[in-house]
CSV table of C-alpha atoms in Angstrom, one decimal:
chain,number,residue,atom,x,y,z
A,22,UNK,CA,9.7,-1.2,-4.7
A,23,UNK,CA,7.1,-0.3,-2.4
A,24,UNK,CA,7.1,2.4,-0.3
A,25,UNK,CA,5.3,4.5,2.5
A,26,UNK,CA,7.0,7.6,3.8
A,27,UNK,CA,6.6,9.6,6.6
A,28,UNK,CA,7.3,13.3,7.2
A,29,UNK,CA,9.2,13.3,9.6
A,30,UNK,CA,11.5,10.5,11.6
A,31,UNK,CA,11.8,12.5,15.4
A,32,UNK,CA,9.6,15.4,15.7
A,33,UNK,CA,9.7,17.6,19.6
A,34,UNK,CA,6.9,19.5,20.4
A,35,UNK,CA,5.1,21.4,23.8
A,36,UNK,CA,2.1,20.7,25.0
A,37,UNK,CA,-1.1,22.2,23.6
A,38,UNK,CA,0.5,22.9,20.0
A,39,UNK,CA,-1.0,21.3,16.9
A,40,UNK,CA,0.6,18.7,14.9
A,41,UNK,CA,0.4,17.3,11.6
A,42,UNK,CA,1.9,13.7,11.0
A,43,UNK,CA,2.3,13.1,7.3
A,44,UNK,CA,2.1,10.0,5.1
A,45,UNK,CA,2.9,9.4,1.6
A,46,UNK,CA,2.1,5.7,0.0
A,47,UNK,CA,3.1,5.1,-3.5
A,48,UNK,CA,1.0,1.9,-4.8
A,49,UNK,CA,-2.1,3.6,-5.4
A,50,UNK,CA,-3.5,1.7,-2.3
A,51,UNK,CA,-7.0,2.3,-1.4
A,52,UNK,CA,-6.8,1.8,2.5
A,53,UNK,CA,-4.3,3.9,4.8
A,54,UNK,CA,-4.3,3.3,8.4
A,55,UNK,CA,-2.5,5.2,11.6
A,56,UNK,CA,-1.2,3.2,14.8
A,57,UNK,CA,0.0,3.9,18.1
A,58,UNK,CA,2.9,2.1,19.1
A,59,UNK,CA,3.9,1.9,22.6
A,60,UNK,CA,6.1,-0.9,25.1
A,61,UNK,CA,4.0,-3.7,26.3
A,62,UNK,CA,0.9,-2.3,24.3
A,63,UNK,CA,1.5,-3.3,20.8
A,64,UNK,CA,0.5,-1.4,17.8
A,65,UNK,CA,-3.1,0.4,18.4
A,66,UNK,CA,-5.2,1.8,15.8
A,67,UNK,CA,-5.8,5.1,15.6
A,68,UNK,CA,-8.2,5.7,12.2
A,69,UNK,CA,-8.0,4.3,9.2
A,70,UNK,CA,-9.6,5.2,5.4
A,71,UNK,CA,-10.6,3.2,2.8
A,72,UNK,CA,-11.0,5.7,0.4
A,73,UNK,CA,-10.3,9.2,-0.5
A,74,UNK,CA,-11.9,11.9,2.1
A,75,UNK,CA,-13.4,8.6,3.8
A,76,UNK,CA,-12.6,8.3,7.6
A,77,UNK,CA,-13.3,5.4,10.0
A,78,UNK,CA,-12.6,5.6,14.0
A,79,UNK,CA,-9.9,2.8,15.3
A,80,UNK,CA,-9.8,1.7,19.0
A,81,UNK,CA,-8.3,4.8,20.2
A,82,UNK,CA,-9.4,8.4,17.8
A,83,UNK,CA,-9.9,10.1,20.6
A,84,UNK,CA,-7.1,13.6,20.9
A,85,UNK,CA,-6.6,12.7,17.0
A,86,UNK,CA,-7.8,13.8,13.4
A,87,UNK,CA,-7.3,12.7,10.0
A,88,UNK,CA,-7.7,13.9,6.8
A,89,UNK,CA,-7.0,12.2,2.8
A,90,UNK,CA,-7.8,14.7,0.4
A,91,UNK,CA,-5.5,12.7,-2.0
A,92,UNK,CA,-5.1,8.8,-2.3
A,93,UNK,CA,-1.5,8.8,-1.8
A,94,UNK,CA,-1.7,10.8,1.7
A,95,UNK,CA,-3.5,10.5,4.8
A,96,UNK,CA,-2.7,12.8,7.5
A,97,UNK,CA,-2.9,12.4,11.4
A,98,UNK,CA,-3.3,15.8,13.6
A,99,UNK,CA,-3.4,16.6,16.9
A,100,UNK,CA,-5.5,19.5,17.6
A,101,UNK,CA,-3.8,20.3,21.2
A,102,UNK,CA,-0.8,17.9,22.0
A,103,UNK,CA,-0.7,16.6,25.3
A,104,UNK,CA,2.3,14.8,27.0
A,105,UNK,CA,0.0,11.2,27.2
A,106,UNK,CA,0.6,11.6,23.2
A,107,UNK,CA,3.9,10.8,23.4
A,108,UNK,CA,4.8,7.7,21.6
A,109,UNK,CA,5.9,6.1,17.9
A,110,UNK,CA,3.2,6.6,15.1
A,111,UNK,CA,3.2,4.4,12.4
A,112,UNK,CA,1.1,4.6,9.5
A,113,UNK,CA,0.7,2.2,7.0
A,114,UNK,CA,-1.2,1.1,3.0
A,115,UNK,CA,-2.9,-1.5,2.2
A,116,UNK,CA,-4.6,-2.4,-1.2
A,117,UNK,CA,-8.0,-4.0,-1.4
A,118,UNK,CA,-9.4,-6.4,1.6
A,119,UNK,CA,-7.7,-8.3,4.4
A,120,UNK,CA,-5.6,-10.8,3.9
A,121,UNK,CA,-3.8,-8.2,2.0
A,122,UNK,CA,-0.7,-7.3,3.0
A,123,UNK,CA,0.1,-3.8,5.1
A,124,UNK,CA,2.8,-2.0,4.7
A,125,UNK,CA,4.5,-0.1,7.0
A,126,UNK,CA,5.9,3.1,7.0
A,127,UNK,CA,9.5,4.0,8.8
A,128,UNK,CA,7.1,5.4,11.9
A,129,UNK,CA,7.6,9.0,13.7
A,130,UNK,CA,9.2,8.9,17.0
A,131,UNK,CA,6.8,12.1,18.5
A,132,UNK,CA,7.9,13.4,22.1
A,133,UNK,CA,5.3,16.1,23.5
A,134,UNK,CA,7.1,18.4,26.4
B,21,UNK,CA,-14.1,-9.8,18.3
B,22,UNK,CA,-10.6,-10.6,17.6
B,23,UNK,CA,-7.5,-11.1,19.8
B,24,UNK,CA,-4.6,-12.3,20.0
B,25,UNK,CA,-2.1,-12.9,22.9
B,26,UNK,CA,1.5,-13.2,23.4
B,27,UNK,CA,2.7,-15.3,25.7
B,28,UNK,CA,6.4,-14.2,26.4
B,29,UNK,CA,7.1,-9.8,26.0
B,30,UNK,CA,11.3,-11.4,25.7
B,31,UNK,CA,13.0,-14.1,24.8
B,32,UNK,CA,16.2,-14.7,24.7
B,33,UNK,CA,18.0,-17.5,22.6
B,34,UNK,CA,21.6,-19.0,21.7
B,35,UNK,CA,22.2,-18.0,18.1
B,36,UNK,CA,21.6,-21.7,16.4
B,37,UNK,CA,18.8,-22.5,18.6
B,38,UNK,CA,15.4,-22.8,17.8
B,39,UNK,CA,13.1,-20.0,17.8
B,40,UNK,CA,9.4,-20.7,19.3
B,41,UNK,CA,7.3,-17.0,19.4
B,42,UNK,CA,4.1,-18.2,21.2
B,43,UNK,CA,0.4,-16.3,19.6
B,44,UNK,CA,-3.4,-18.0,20.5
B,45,UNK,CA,-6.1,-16.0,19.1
B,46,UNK,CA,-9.7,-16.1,19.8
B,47,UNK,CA,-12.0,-15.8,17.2
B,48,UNK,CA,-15.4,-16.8,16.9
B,49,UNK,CA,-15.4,-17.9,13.3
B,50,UNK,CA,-11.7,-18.6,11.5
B,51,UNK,CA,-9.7,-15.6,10.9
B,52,UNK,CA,-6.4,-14.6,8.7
B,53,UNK,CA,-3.8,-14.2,11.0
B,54,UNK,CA,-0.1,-12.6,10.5
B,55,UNK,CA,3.2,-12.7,12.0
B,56,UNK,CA,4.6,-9.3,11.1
B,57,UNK,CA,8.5,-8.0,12.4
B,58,UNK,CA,10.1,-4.9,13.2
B,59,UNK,CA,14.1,-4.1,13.2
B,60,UNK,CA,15.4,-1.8,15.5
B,61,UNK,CA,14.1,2.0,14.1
B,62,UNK,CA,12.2,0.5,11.1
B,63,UNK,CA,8.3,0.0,10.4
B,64,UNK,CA,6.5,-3.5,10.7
B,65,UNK,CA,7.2,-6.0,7.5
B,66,UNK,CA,5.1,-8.7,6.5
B,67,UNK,CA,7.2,-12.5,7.6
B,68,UNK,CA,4.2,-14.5,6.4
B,69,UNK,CA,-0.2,-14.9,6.8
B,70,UNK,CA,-2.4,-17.8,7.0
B,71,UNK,CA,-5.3,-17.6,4.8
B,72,UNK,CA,-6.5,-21.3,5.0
B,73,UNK,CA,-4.9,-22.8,2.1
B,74,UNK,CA,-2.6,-24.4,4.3
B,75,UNK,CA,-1.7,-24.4,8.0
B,76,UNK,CA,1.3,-24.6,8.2
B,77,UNK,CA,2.9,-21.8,6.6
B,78,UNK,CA,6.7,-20.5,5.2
B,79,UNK,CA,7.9,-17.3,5.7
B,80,UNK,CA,10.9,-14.9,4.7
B,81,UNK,CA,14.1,-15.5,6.7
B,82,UNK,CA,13.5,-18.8,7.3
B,83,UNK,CA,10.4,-18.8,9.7
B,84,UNK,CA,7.6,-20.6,9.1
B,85,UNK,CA,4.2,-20.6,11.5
B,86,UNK,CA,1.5,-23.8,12.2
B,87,UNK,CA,-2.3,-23.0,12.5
B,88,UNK,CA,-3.4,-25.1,15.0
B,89,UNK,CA,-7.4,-24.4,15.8
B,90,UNK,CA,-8.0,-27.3,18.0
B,91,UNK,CA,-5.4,-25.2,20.2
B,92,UNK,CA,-6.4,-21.6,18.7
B,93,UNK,CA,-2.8,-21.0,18.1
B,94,UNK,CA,-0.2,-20.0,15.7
B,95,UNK,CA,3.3,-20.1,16.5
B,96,UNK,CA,6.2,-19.0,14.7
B,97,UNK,CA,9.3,-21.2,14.8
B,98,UNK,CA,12.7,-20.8,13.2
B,99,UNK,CA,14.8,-24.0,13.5
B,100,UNK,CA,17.9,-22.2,13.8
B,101,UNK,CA,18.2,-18.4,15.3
B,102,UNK,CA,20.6,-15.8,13.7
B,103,UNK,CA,21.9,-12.5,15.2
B,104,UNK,CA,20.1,-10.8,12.4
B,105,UNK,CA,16.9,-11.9,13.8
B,106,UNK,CA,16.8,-10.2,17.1
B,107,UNK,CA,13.9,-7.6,16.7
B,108,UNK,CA,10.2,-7.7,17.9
B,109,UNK,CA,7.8,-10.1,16.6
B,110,UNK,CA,3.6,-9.1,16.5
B,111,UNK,CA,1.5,-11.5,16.0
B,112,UNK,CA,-2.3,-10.3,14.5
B,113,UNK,CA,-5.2,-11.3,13.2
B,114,UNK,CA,-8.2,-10.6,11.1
B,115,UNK,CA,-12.2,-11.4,10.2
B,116,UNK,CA,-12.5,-12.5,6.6
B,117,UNK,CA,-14.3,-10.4,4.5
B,118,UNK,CA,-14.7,-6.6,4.2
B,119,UNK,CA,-12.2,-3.9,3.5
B,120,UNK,CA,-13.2,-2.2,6.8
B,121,UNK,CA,-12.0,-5.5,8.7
B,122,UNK,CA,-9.2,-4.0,11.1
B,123,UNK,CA,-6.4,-5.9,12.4
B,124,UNK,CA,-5.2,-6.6,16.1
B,125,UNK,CA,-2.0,-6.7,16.9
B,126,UNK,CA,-0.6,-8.8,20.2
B,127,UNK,CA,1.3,-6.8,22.4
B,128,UNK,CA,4.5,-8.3,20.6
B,129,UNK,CA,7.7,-10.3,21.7
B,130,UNK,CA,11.5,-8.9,21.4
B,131,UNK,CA,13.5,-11.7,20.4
B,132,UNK,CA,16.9,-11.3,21.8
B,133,UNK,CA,20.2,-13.6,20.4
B,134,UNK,CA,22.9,-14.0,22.4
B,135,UNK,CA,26.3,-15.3,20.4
């Protein structure tokens, strides 16, 4: 069975601390992506790789990093957390080219204070 | 560039009525588009994608989705709702060709079944 973990389900942090979001895919997909998820604004992307220590931009990178120094894990940090960070990340695999399927990952409910 | 819109952030239904989730897209060549769903505290899963084989197309659960590109649209309909399907709905699409093709999700829909 498929699956795409992330580290953590709820995580709490203040404002200006750095934060690592974690993802784990294990079907040796080649693409790994990280959304934004907030009411009324649908799922936003954040970056996305392709391959290993390969990075693109999404719509909205800015206040975020990412790193995939292994196929099965691509990271999302935030150097300096700010409050407008609040929201659900999800992250999610996919193997080869579109119309492939994504899959999703549980998502991380992240609440900046 | 791709889009897709929404019409409808709720709707609400009798269980055993039919379920009509409105998506138009705009596209300037045709795309693959999705219908993807997300239970309560749980990440998106695939219900079903149109890749031109055919356009109107099955999903799981019971839903099924018609690609209409006179109209640019592609709704998902269930003939019958269920309590179990009360959750929100996206609706995205995709260009054809290249890994690096994102996709864009709507704004989504929360389906809502009253008994």
């Amino acid at each position: 069975d498929v699956k795409v973990t992330q580290s953590s389900r709820y995580l709490v942090k203040r404002t200006g601390e750095k934060v690592f979001l974690e993802c784990v895919q294990d079907m040796d997909h080649e693409n790994m992506f990280w959304y934004r998820q907030d009411p009324g604004l649908g799922l936003r992307l954040i970056y996305f790789s392709y391959d290993v220590k390969m990075k693109e931009k999404g719509d909205i990178p800015e206040g975020y990093s990412v790193s995939r120094e292994k196929k099965e894990r691509f990271s999302l940090i935030l150097e300096s957390a700010s409050t407008n960070q609040t929201s659900m990340y999800l992250c999610a695999s996919r193997a080869g080219s579109p119309p492939g399927e994504q899959f999703f990952g549980p998502g991380t409910r992240l609440t900046v204070l | 560039a791709q889009s897709v819109t929404q019409l409808g952030s709720h709707v609400s239904v009798s269980e055993g009525a039919l379920v009509l989730l409105r998506c138009n897209y705009s596209s300037s060549v045709p795309p693959y588009l999705f219908w993807y769903v997300q239970y309560p505290n749980q990440g998106l899963q695939l219900l079903l994608k149109y890749t031109s084989a055919a356009t109107l197309v099955k999903g799981i659960n019971g839903f099924e989705a018609e690609f209409k590109k006179s109209e640019t649209s592609f709704h998902l309909t269930k003939p019958s709702a269920h309590m179990s399907d009360a959750a929100e709905y996206f609706c995205a699409v995709t260009a054809r060709g290249g890994a690096t093709n994102k996709l864009i999700f709507g704004t989504g829909t929360l389906l809502a079944v009253q008994p």
